[in-house]
Amino acid sequence: MAAKRVLVPIADDSEEIETTCITDTLTRFGAEVVVASVKADGELVCKMSRGVKMVADIPIDDATGQDWDLVALPGGMPGAEYLRDSAPLISILEKQKASGKLYAAVCAAPAIVLASKGLIGEGATCYPAPGLLEKMPAPVSDDVVVQGNVVTSKGPGTALKFAIALGEQLYGAEKAKAIADEMLV
């Protein structure tokens, strides 16, 4: 089976636990994970929400025109706003939706990015904070929600469950159980 291609866009103030859970866990599944910076100047180094510096693999412009099996957004504020304001990223997400391919968001990103761009419907989840929940159409309180080709989750504490759920969508339940067992999840 060929490696699934996963795009993880980041910005200054993206949440580092969520970013790392997504990238690390999906790599364990065998995915080719590419981290893309949405910084307008193409800068690859992003200072995350708690001060950790991460270096993206590519600028977001290089990710456009490529095919992705999954696009997974970390949260963090105001990182999620920077993701929302990235025209190339929104174009990639709209392409994922139109083609029925998988896309996902955790923490603030479901409300700030997906809901604001009409990319999710009722019944998704996000970080349970005032100002975020109101942006969501009929949100639920589940840790992780899978709705067809869209997966959402609550935040840093649910990030491993989220990443395992993404791996299950890409590689199946048997592989997800094996990876979760190896990671003691």
mmCIF file with all atom_site columns, C-alpha atoms in Angstrom:
data_model
loop_
_atom_site.group_PDB
_atom_site.id
_atom_site.type_symbol
_atom_site.label_atom_id
_atom_site.label_alt_id
_atom_site.label_comp_id
_atom_site.label_asym_id
_atom_site.label_entity_id
_atom_site.label_seq_id
_atom_site.pdbx_PDB_ins_code
_atom_site.Cartn_x
_atom_site.Cartn_y
_atom_site.Cartn_z
_atom_site.occupancy
_atom_site.B_iso_or_equiv
_atom_site.pdbx_formal_charge
_atom_site.auth_seq_id
_atom_site.auth_comp_id
_atom_site.auth_asym_id
_atom_site.auth_atom_id
_atom_site.pdbx_PDB_model_num
ATOM 1   C CA . MET A 1 1   ? 0.000   0.000  0.000  1.00 0.00 ? 1   MET A CA 1
ATOM 2   C CA . ALA A 1 2   ? 1.417   3.376  -0.979 1.00 0.00 ? 2   ALA A CA 1
ATOM 3   C CA . ALA A 1 3   ? 1.925   5.895  1.800  1.00 0.00 ? 3   ALA A CA 1
ATOM 4   C CA . LYS A 1 4   ? -0.979  8.252  2.312  1.00 0.00 ? 4   LYS A CA 1
ATOM 5   C CA . ARG A 1 5   ? -0.077  11.915 1.833  1.00 0.00 ? 5   ARG A CA 1
ATOM 6   C CA . VAL A 1 6   ? -0.972  14.195 4.746  1.00 0.00 ? 6   VAL A CA 1
ATOM 7   C CA . LEU A 1 7   ? -0.685  17.977 4.833  1.00 0.00 ? 7   LEU A CA 1
ATOM 8   C CA . VAL A 1 8   ? -0.423  19.683 8.230  1.00 0.00 ? 8   VAL A CA 1
ATOM 9   C CA . PRO A 1 9   ? -0.495  23.474 7.868  1.00 0.00 ? 9   PRO A CA 1
ATOM 10  C CA . ILE A 1 10  ? 0.941   25.564 10.706 1.00 0.00 ? 10  ILE A CA 1
ATOM 11  C CA . ALA A 1 11  ? 1.355   29.225 11.576 1.00 0.00 ? 11  ALA A CA 1
ATOM 12  C CA . ASP A 1 12  ? 2.819   31.272 14.367 1.00 0.00 ? 12  ASP A CA 1
ATOM 13  C CA . ASP A 1 13  ? 0.751   30.448 17.478 1.00 0.00 ? 13  ASP A CA 1
ATOM 14  C CA . SER A 1 14  ? -0.501  27.073 16.232 1.00 0.00 ? 14  SER A CA 1
ATOM 15  C CA . GLU A 1 15  ? -0.832  24.593 19.101 1.00 0.00 ? 15  GLU A CA 1
ATOM 16  C CA . GLU A 1 16  ? 2.299   22.449 19.354 1.00 0.00 ? 16  GLU A CA 1
ATOM 17  C CA . ILE A 1 17  ? 0.829   19.454 21.195 1.00 0.00 ? 17  ILE A CA 1
ATOM 18  C CA . GLU A 1 18  ? -1.862  19.077 18.542 1.00 0.00 ? 18  GLU A CA 1
ATOM 19  C CA . THR A 1 19  ? 0.617   19.577 15.697 1.00 0.00 ? 19  THR A CA 1
ATOM 20  C CA . THR A 1 20  ? 3.035   17.027 17.108 1.00 0.00 ? 20  THR A CA 1
ATOM 21  C CA . CYS A 1 21  ? 0.310   14.465 17.889 1.00 0.00 ? 21  CYS A CA 1
ATOM 22  C CA . ILE A 1 22  ? -0.939  14.670 14.309 1.00 0.00 ? 22  ILE A CA 1
ATOM 23  C CA . THR A 1 23  ? 2.478   14.497 12.665 1.00 0.00 ? 23  THR A CA 1
ATOM 24  C CA . ASP A 1 24  ? 4.037   11.883 14.951 1.00 0.00 ? 24  ASP A CA 1
ATOM 25  C CA . THR A 1 25  ? 1.034   9.556  15.081 1.00 0.00 ? 25  THR A CA 1
ATOM 26  C CA . LEU A 1 26  ? 0.337   9.597  11.346 1.00 0.00 ? 26  LEU A CA 1
ATOM 27  C CA . THR A 1 27  ? 4.020   8.970  10.624 1.00 0.00 ? 27  THR A CA 1
ATOM 28  C CA . ARG A 1 28  ? 3.735   5.871  12.825 1.00 0.00 ? 28  ARG A CA 1
ATOM 29  C CA . PHE A 1 29  ? 0.852   4.724  10.603 1.00 0.00 ? 29  PHE A CA 1
ATOM 30  C CA . GLY A 1 30  ? 3.179   5.035  7.601  1.00 0.00 ? 30  GLY A CA 1
ATOM 31  C CA . ALA A 1 31  ? 1.871   8.297  6.181  1.00 0.00 ? 31  ALA A CA 1
ATOM 32  C CA . GLU A 1 32  ? 4.024   10.786 4.332  1.00 0.00 ? 32  GLU A CA 1
ATOM 33  C CA . VAL A 1 33  ? 3.409   13.839 6.521  1.00 0.00 ? 33  VAL A CA 1
ATOM 34  C CA . VAL A 1 34  ? 4.262   17.267 5.120  1.00 0.00 ? 34  VAL A CA 1
ATOM 35  C CA . VAL A 1 35  ? 4.152   20.313 7.384  1.00 0.00 ? 35  VAL A CA 1
ATOM 36  C CA . ALA A 1 36  ? 3.476   23.588 5.546  1.00 0.00 ? 36  ALA A CA 1
ATOM 37  C CA . SER A 1 37  ? 3.910   27.102 6.892  1.00 0.00 ? 37  SER A CA 1
ATOM 38  C CA . VAL A 1 38  ? 1.128   29.533 5.987  1.00 0.00 ? 38  VAL A CA 1
ATOM 39  C CA . LYS A 1 39  ? 3.324   32.549 6.707  1.00 0.00 ? 39  LYS A CA 1
ATOM 40  C CA . ALA A 1 40  ? 2.866   35.008 3.834  1.00 0.00 ? 40  ALA A CA 1
ATOM 41  C CA . ASP A 1 41  ? 6.604   35.586 3.422  1.00 0.00 ? 41  ASP A CA 1
ATOM 42  C CA . GLY A 1 42  ? 7.257   31.854 2.989  1.00 0.00 ? 42  GLY A CA 1
ATOM 43  C CA . GLU A 1 43  ? 9.188   31.675 6.277  1.00 0.00 ? 43  GLU A CA 1
ATOM 44  C CA . LEU A 1 44  ? 9.317   28.061 7.456  1.00 0.00 ? 44  LEU A CA 1
ATOM 45  C CA . VAL A 1 45  ? 10.024  28.653 11.169 1.00 0.00 ? 45  VAL A CA 1
ATOM 46  C CA . CYS A 1 46  ? 6.849   29.106 13.215 1.00 0.00 ? 46  CYS A CA 1
ATOM 47  C CA . LYS A 1 47  ? 6.810   30.077 16.890 1.00 0.00 ? 47  LYS A CA 1
ATOM 48  C CA . MET A 1 48  ? 4.030   27.940 18.305 1.00 0.00 ? 48  MET A CA 1
ATOM 49  C CA . SER A 1 49  ? 1.477   28.925 20.967 1.00 0.00 ? 49  SER A CA 1
ATOM 50  C CA . ARG A 1 50  ? 3.712   28.036 23.913 1.00 0.00 ? 50  ARG A CA 1
ATOM 51  C CA . GLY A 1 51  ? 6.960   29.284 22.405 1.00 0.00 ? 51  GLY A CA 1
ATOM 52  C CA . VAL A 1 52  ? 8.275   26.074 20.818 1.00 0.00 ? 52  VAL A CA 1
ATOM 53  C CA . LYS A 1 53  ? 9.763   26.761 17.388 1.00 0.00 ? 53  LYS A CA 1
ATOM 54  C CA . MET A 1 54  ? 8.819   24.346 14.617 1.00 0.00 ? 54  MET A CA 1
ATOM 55  C CA . VAL A 1 55  ? 10.286  24.254 11.151 1.00 0.00 ? 55  VAL A CA 1
ATOM 56  C CA . ALA A 1 56  ? 7.834   23.462 8.357  1.00 0.00 ? 56  ALA A CA 1
ATOM 57  C CA . ASP A 1 57  ? 8.883   21.355 5.386  1.00 0.00 ? 57  ASP A CA 1
ATOM 58  C CA . ILE A 1 58  ? 7.455   23.695 2.751  1.00 0.00 ? 58  ILE A CA 1
ATOM 59  C CA . PRO A 1 59  ? 5.610   27.000 2.374  1.00 0.00 ? 59  PRO A CA 1
ATOM 60  C CA . ILE A 1 60  ? 1.857   26.570 1.801  1.00 0.00 ? 60  ILE A CA 1
ATOM 61  C CA . ASP A 1 61  ? 2.134   27.798 -1.794 1.00 0.00 ? 61  ASP A CA 1
ATOM 62  C CA . ASP A 1 62  ? 4.163   24.665 -2.589 1.00 0.00 ? 62  ASP A CA 1
ATOM 63  C CA . ALA A 1 63  ? 1.282   22.488 -1.302 1.00 0.00 ? 63  ALA A CA 1
ATOM 64  C CA . THR A 1 64  ? -1.263  23.874 -3.756 1.00 0.00 ? 64  THR A CA 1
ATOM 65  C CA . GLY A 1 65  ? -1.709  21.791 -6.875 1.00 0.00 ? 65  GLY A CA 1
ATOM 66  C CA . GLN A 1 66  ? -0.675  18.629 -5.032 1.00 0.00 ? 66  GLN A CA 1
ATOM 67  C CA . ASP A 1 67  ? -2.999  15.788 -4.077 1.00 0.00 ? 67  ASP A CA 1
ATOM 68  C CA . TRP A 1 68  ? -3.523  15.116 -0.376 1.00 0.00 ? 68  TRP A CA 1
ATOM 69  C CA . ASP A 1 69  ? -5.249  12.156 1.216  1.00 0.00 ? 69  ASP A CA 1
ATOM 70  C CA . LEU A 1 70  ? -5.776  14.260 4.348  1.00 0.00 ? 70  LEU A CA 1
ATOM 71  C CA . VAL A 1 71  ? -5.370  17.885 5.381  1.00 0.00 ? 71  VAL A CA 1
ATOM 72  C CA . ALA A 1 72  ? -5.276  18.159 9.194  1.00 0.00 ? 72  ALA A CA 1
ATOM 73  C CA . LEU A 1 73  ? -5.374  21.521 10.985 1.00 0.00 ? 73  LEU A CA 1
ATOM 74  C CA . PRO A 1 74  ? -4.043  22.062 14.490 1.00 0.00 ? 74  PRO A CA 1
ATOM 75  C CA . GLY A 1 75  ? -5.698  24.689 16.658 1.00 0.00 ? 75  GLY A CA 1
ATOM 76  C CA . GLY A 1 76  ? -4.176  27.358 18.848 1.00 0.00 ? 76  GLY A CA 1
ATOM 77  C CA . MET A 1 77  ? -4.960  31.049 18.907 1.00 0.00 ? 77  MET A CA 1
ATOM 78  C CA . PRO A 1 78  ? -4.324  33.202 17.046 1.00 0.00 ? 78  PRO A CA 1
ATOM 79  C CA . GLY A 1 79  ? -2.744  30.448 14.932 1.00 0.00 ? 79  GLY A CA 1
ATOM 80  C CA . ALA A 1 80  ? -6.154  29.249 13.735 1.00 0.00 ? 80  ALA A CA 1
ATOM 81  C CA . GLU A 1 81  ? -6.916  32.781 12.524 1.00 0.00 ? 81  GLU A CA 1
ATOM 82  C CA . TYR A 1 82  ? -3.715  32.765 10.486 1.00 0.00 ? 82  TYR A CA 1
ATOM 83  C CA . LEU A 1 83  ? -4.787  29.446 8.956  1.00 0.00 ? 83  LEU A CA 1
ATOM 84  C CA . ARG A 1 84  ? -8.235  30.908 8.179  1.00 0.00 ? 84  ARG A CA 1
ATOM 85  C CA . ASP A 1 85  ? -6.638  33.915 6.493  1.00 0.00 ? 85  ASP A CA 1
ATOM 86  C CA . SER A 1 86  ? -4.404  31.815 4.215  1.00 0.00 ? 86  SER A CA 1
ATOM 87  C CA . ALA A 1 87  ? -6.005  31.876 0.767  1.00 0.00 ? 87  ALA A CA 1
ATOM 88  C CA . PRO A 1 88  ? -3.863  28.978 -0.522 1.00 0.00 ? 88  PRO A CA 1
ATOM 89  C CA . LEU A 1 89  ? -4.884  26.816 2.454  1.00 0.00 ? 89  LEU A CA 1
ATOM 90  C CA . ILE A 1 90  ? -8.584  27.611 2.050  1.00 0.00 ? 90  ILE A CA 1
ATOM 91  C CA . SER A 1 91  ? -8.293  26.701 -1.634 1.00 0.00 ? 91  SER A CA 1
ATOM 92  C CA . ILE A 1 92  ? -6.739  23.341 -0.679 1.00 0.00 ? 92  ILE A CA 1
ATOM 93  C CA . LEU A 1 93  ? -9.501  22.685 1.873  1.00 0.00 ? 93  LEU A CA 1
ATOM 94  C CA . GLU A 1 94  ? -12.228 23.562 -0.642 1.00 0.00 ? 94  GLU A CA 1
ATOM 95  C CA . LYS A 1 95  ? -10.630 21.135 -3.105 1.00 0.00 ? 95  LYS A CA 1
ATOM 96  C CA . GLN A 1 96  ? -10.590 18.413 -0.414 1.00 0.00 ? 96  GLN A CA 1
ATOM 97  C CA . LYS A 1 97  ? -14.290 18.987 0.262  1.00 0.00 ? 97  LYS A CA 1
ATOM 98  C CA . ALA A 1 98  ? -15.265 19.090 -3.426 1.00 0.00 ? 98  ALA A CA 1
ATOM 99  C CA . SER A 1 99  ? -13.407 15.852 -4.146 1.00 0.00 ? 99  SER A CA 1
ATOM 100 C CA . GLY A 1 100 ? -14.731 14.054 -1.061 1.00 0.00 ? 100 GLY A CA 1
ATOM 101 C CA . LYS A 1 101 ? -11.250 13.723 0.419  1.00 0.00 ? 101 LYS A CA 1
ATOM 102 C CA . LEU A 1 102 ? -10.513 13.768 4.115  1.00 0.00 ? 102 LEU A CA 1
ATOM 103 C CA . TYR A 1 103 ? -9.896  16.978 6.066  1.00 0.00 ? 103 TYR A CA 1
ATOM 104 C CA . ALA A 1 104 ? -9.809  17.581 9.788  1.00 0.00 ? 104 ALA A CA 1
ATOM 105 C CA . ALA A 1 105 ? -9.406  20.210 12.482 1.00 0.00 ? 105 ALA A CA 1
ATOM 106 C CA . VAL A 1 106 ? -8.889  20.299 16.237 1.00 0.00 ? 106 VAL A CA 1
ATOM 107 C CA . CYS A 1 107 ? -9.352  22.853 19.037 1.00 0.00 ? 107 CYS A CA 1
ATOM 108 C CA . ALA A 1 108 ? -10.138 26.347 17.697 1.00 0.00 ? 108 ALA A CA 1
ATOM 109 C CA . ALA A 1 109 ? -9.645  25.366 14.045 1.00 0.00 ? 109 ALA A CA 1
ATOM 110 C CA . PRO A 1 110 ? -13.074 23.748 13.478 1.00 0.00 ? 110 PRO A CA 1
ATOM 111 C CA . ALA A 1 111 ? -14.796 27.004 14.531 1.00 0.00 ? 111 ALA A CA 1
ATOM 112 C CA . ILE A 1 112 ? -12.295 29.564 13.276 1.00 0.00 ? 112 ILE A CA 1
ATOM 113 C CA . VAL A 1 113 ? -11.341 27.915 9.978  1.00 0.00 ? 113 VAL A CA 1
ATOM 114 C CA . LEU A 1 114 ? -13.885 25.298 8.932  1.00 0.00 ? 114 LEU A CA 1
ATOM 115 C CA . ALA A 1 115 ? -17.122 26.870 10.212 1.00 0.00 ? 115 ALA A CA 1
ATOM 116 C CA . SER A 1 116 ? -16.176 30.341 9.022  1.00 0.00 ? 116 SER A CA 1
ATOM 117 C CA . LYS A 1 117 ? -15.582 29.004 5.502  1.00 0.00 ? 117 LYS A CA 1
ATOM 118 C CA . GLY A 1 118 ? -18.677 26.789 5.339  1.00 0.00 ? 118 GLY A CA 1
ATOM 119 C CA . LEU A 1 119 ? -16.601 23.613 5.420  1.00 0.00 ? 119 LEU A CA 1
ATOM 120 C CA . ILE A 1 120 ? -18.496 21.814 8.214  1.00 0.00 ? 120 ILE A CA 1
ATOM 121 C CA . GLY A 1 121 ? -22.113 21.231 9.071  1.00 0.00 ? 121 GLY A CA 1
ATOM 122 C CA . GLU A 1 122 ? -24.019 20.488 12.233 1.00 0.00 ? 122 GLU A CA 1
ATOM 123 C CA . GLY A 1 123 ? -22.716 18.034 14.789 1.00 0.00 ? 123 GLY A CA 1
ATOM 124 C CA . ALA A 1 124 ? -18.973 18.757 14.746 1.00 0.00 ? 124 ALA A CA 1
ATOM 125 C CA . THR A 1 125 ? -16.935 19.575 17.844 1.00 0.00 ? 125 THR A CA 1
ATOM 126 C CA . CYS A 1 126 ? -14.309 22.138 18.853 1.00 0.00 ? 126 CYS A CA 1
ATOM 127 C CA . TYR A 1 127 ? -12.631 23.590 21.933 1.00 0.00 ? 127 TYR A CA 1
ATOM 128 C CA . PRO A 1 128 ? -15.504 24.263 24.373 1.00 0.00 ? 128 PRO A CA 1
ATOM 129 C CA . ALA A 1 129 ? -14.940 27.974 24.880 1.00 0.00 ? 129 ALA A CA 1
ATOM 130 C CA . PRO A 1 130 ? -17.315 30.918 24.583 1.00 0.00 ? 130 PRO A CA 1
ATOM 131 C CA . GLY A 1 131 ? -16.685 32.633 21.276 1.00 0.00 ? 131 GLY A CA 1
ATOM 132 C CA . LEU A 1 132 ? -15.866 29.351 19.555 1.00 0.00 ? 132 LEU A CA 1
ATOM 133 C CA . LEU A 1 133 ? -18.965 27.268 20.226 1.00 0.00 ? 133 LEU A CA 1
ATOM 134 C CA . GLU A 1 134 ? -21.186 30.075 18.927 1.00 0.00 ? 134 GLU A CA 1
ATOM 135 C CA . LYS A 1 135 ? -19.418 29.929 15.549 1.00 0.00 ? 135 LYS A CA 1
ATOM 136 C CA . MET A 1 136 ? -20.252 26.241 15.162 1.00 0.00 ? 136 MET A CA 1
ATOM 137 C CA . PRO A 1 137 ? -23.525 24.981 13.676 1.00 0.00 ? 137 PRO A CA 1
ATOM 138 C CA . ALA A 1 138 ? -25.078 22.826 16.457 1.00 0.00 ? 138 ALA A CA 1
ATOM 139 C CA . PRO A 1 139 ? -21.808 21.618 18.032 1.00 0.00 ? 139 PRO A CA 1
ATOM 140 C CA . VAL A 1 140 ? -21.565 18.447 20.105 1.00 0.00 ? 140 VAL A CA 1
ATOM 141 C CA . SER A 1 141 ? -19.377 17.752 23.136 1.00 0.00 ? 141 SER A CA 1
ATOM 142 C CA . ASP A 1 142 ? -17.735 14.521 21.915 1.00 0.00 ? 142 ASP A CA 1
ATOM 143 C CA . ASP A 1 143 ? -13.925 14.372 22.069 1.00 0.00 ? 143 ASP A CA 1
ATOM 144 C CA . VAL A 1 144 ? -13.656 13.329 18.409 1.00 0.00 ? 144 VAL A CA 1
ATOM 145 C CA . VAL A 1 145 ? -16.353 13.452 15.729 1.00 0.00 ? 145 VAL A CA 1
ATOM 146 C CA . VAL A 1 146 ? -16.101 11.680 12.364 1.00 0.00 ? 146 VAL A CA 1
ATOM 147 C CA . GLN A 1 147 ? -18.663 12.897 9.812  1.00 0.00 ? 147 GLN A CA 1
ATOM 148 C CA . GLY A 1 148 ? -17.993 11.390 6.414  1.00 0.00 ? 148 GLY A CA 1
ATOM 149 C CA . ASN A 1 149 ? -14.799 13.021 5.166  1.00 0.00 ? 149 ASN A CA 1
ATOM 150 C CA . VAL A 1 150 ? -14.571 15.565 8.024  1.00 0.00 ? 150 VAL A CA 1
ATOM 151 C CA . VAL A 1 151 ? -13.053 14.865 11.448 1.00 0.00 ? 151 VAL A CA 1
ATOM 152 C CA . THR A 1 152 ? -13.092 17.349 14.350 1.00 0.00 ? 152 THR A CA 1
ATOM 153 C CA . SER A 1 153 ? -11.801 17.259 17.921 1.00 0.00 ? 153 SER A CA 1
ATOM 154 C CA . LYS A 1 154 ? -11.730 19.377 21.076 1.00 0.00 ? 154 LYS A CA 1
ATOM 155 C CA . GLY A 1 155 ? -8.128  20.261 21.924 1.00 0.00 ? 155 GLY A CA 1
ATOM 156 C CA . PRO A 1 156 ? -4.715  19.307 23.296 1.00 0.00 ? 156 PRO A CA 1
ATOM 157 C CA . GLY A 1 157 ? -6.093  16.672 25.662 1.00 0.00 ? 157 GLY A CA 1
ATOM 158 C CA . THR A 1 158 ? -7.937  14.894 22.837 1.00 0.00 ? 158 THR A CA 1
ATOM 159 C CA . ALA A 1 159 ? -5.179  15.251 20.241 1.00 0.00 ? 159 ALA A CA 1
ATOM 160 C CA . LEU A 1 160 ? -3.958  11.645 20.459 1.00 0.00 ? 160 LEU A CA 1
ATOM 161 C CA . LYS A 1 161 ? -7.508  10.290 20.077 1.00 0.00 ? 161 LYS A CA 1
ATOM 162 C CA . PHE A 1 162 ? -7.930  12.673 17.137 1.00 0.00 ? 162 PHE A CA 1
ATOM 163 C CA . ALA A 1 163 ? -4.715  11.508 15.467 1.00 0.00 ? 163 ALA A CA 1
ATOM 164 C CA . ILE A 1 164 ? -5.610  7.825  15.967 1.00 0.00 ? 164 ILE A CA 1
ATOM 165 C CA . ALA A 1 165 ? -9.057  8.521  14.439 1.00 0.00 ? 165 ALA A CA 1
ATOM 166 C CA . LEU A 1 166 ? -7.360  10.157 11.438 1.00 0.00 ? 166 LEU A CA 1
ATOM 167 C CA . GLY A 1 167 ? -5.096  7.143  11.061 1.00 0.00 ? 167 GLY A CA 1
ATOM 168 C CA . GLU A 1 168 ? -8.135  4.864  11.200 1.00 0.00 ? 168 GLU A CA 1
ATOM 169 C CA . GLN A 1 169 ? -9.817  6.856  8.422  1.00 0.00 ? 169 GLN A CA 1
ATOM 170 C CA . LEU A 1 170 ? -6.701  6.478  6.264  1.00 0.00 ? 170 LEU A CA 1
ATOM 171 C CA . TYR A 1 171 ? -5.538  2.951  7.138  1.00 0.00 ? 171 TYR A CA 1
ATOM 172 C CA . GLY A 1 172 ? -8.474  1.124  8.772  1.00 0.00 ? 172 GLY A CA 1
ATOM 173 C CA . ALA A 1 173 ? -9.524  -0.007 12.236 1.00 0.00 ? 173 ALA A CA 1
ATOM 174 C CA . GLU A 1 174 ? -7.072  -2.906 12.531 1.00 0.00 ? 174 GLU A CA 1
ATOM 175 C CA . LYS A 1 175 ? -4.048  -0.694 11.900 1.00 0.00 ? 175 LYS A CA 1
ATOM 176 C CA . ALA A 1 176 ? -5.473  1.983  14.245 1.00 0.00 ? 176 ALA A CA 1
ATOM 177 C CA . LYS A 1 177 ? -5.820  -0.550 17.059 1.00 0.00 ? 177 LYS A CA 1
ATOM 178 C CA . ALA A 1 178 ? -2.255  -1.768 16.524 1.00 0.00 ? 178 ALA A CA 1
ATOM 179 C CA . ILE A 1 179 ? -0.829  1.782  16.562 1.00 0.00 ? 179 ILE A CA 1
ATOM 180 C CA . ALA A 1 180 ? -2.938  2.772  19.598 1.00 0.00 ? 180 ALA A CA 1
ATOM 181 C CA . ASP A 1 181 ? -1.743  -0.340 21.462 1.00 0.00 ? 181 ASP A CA 1
ATOM 182 C CA . GLU A 1 182 ? 1.914   0.427  20.594 1.00 0.00 ? 182 GLU A CA 1
ATOM 183 C CA . MET A 1 183 ? 1.433   3.999  21.869 1.00 0.00 ? 183 MET A CA 1
ATOM 184 C CA . LEU A 1 184 ? -0.376  2.813  25.035 1.00 0.00 ? 184 LEU A CA 1
ATOM 185 C CA . VAL A 1 185 ? -3.453  4.846  24.117 1.00 0.00 ? 185 VAL A CA 1
#
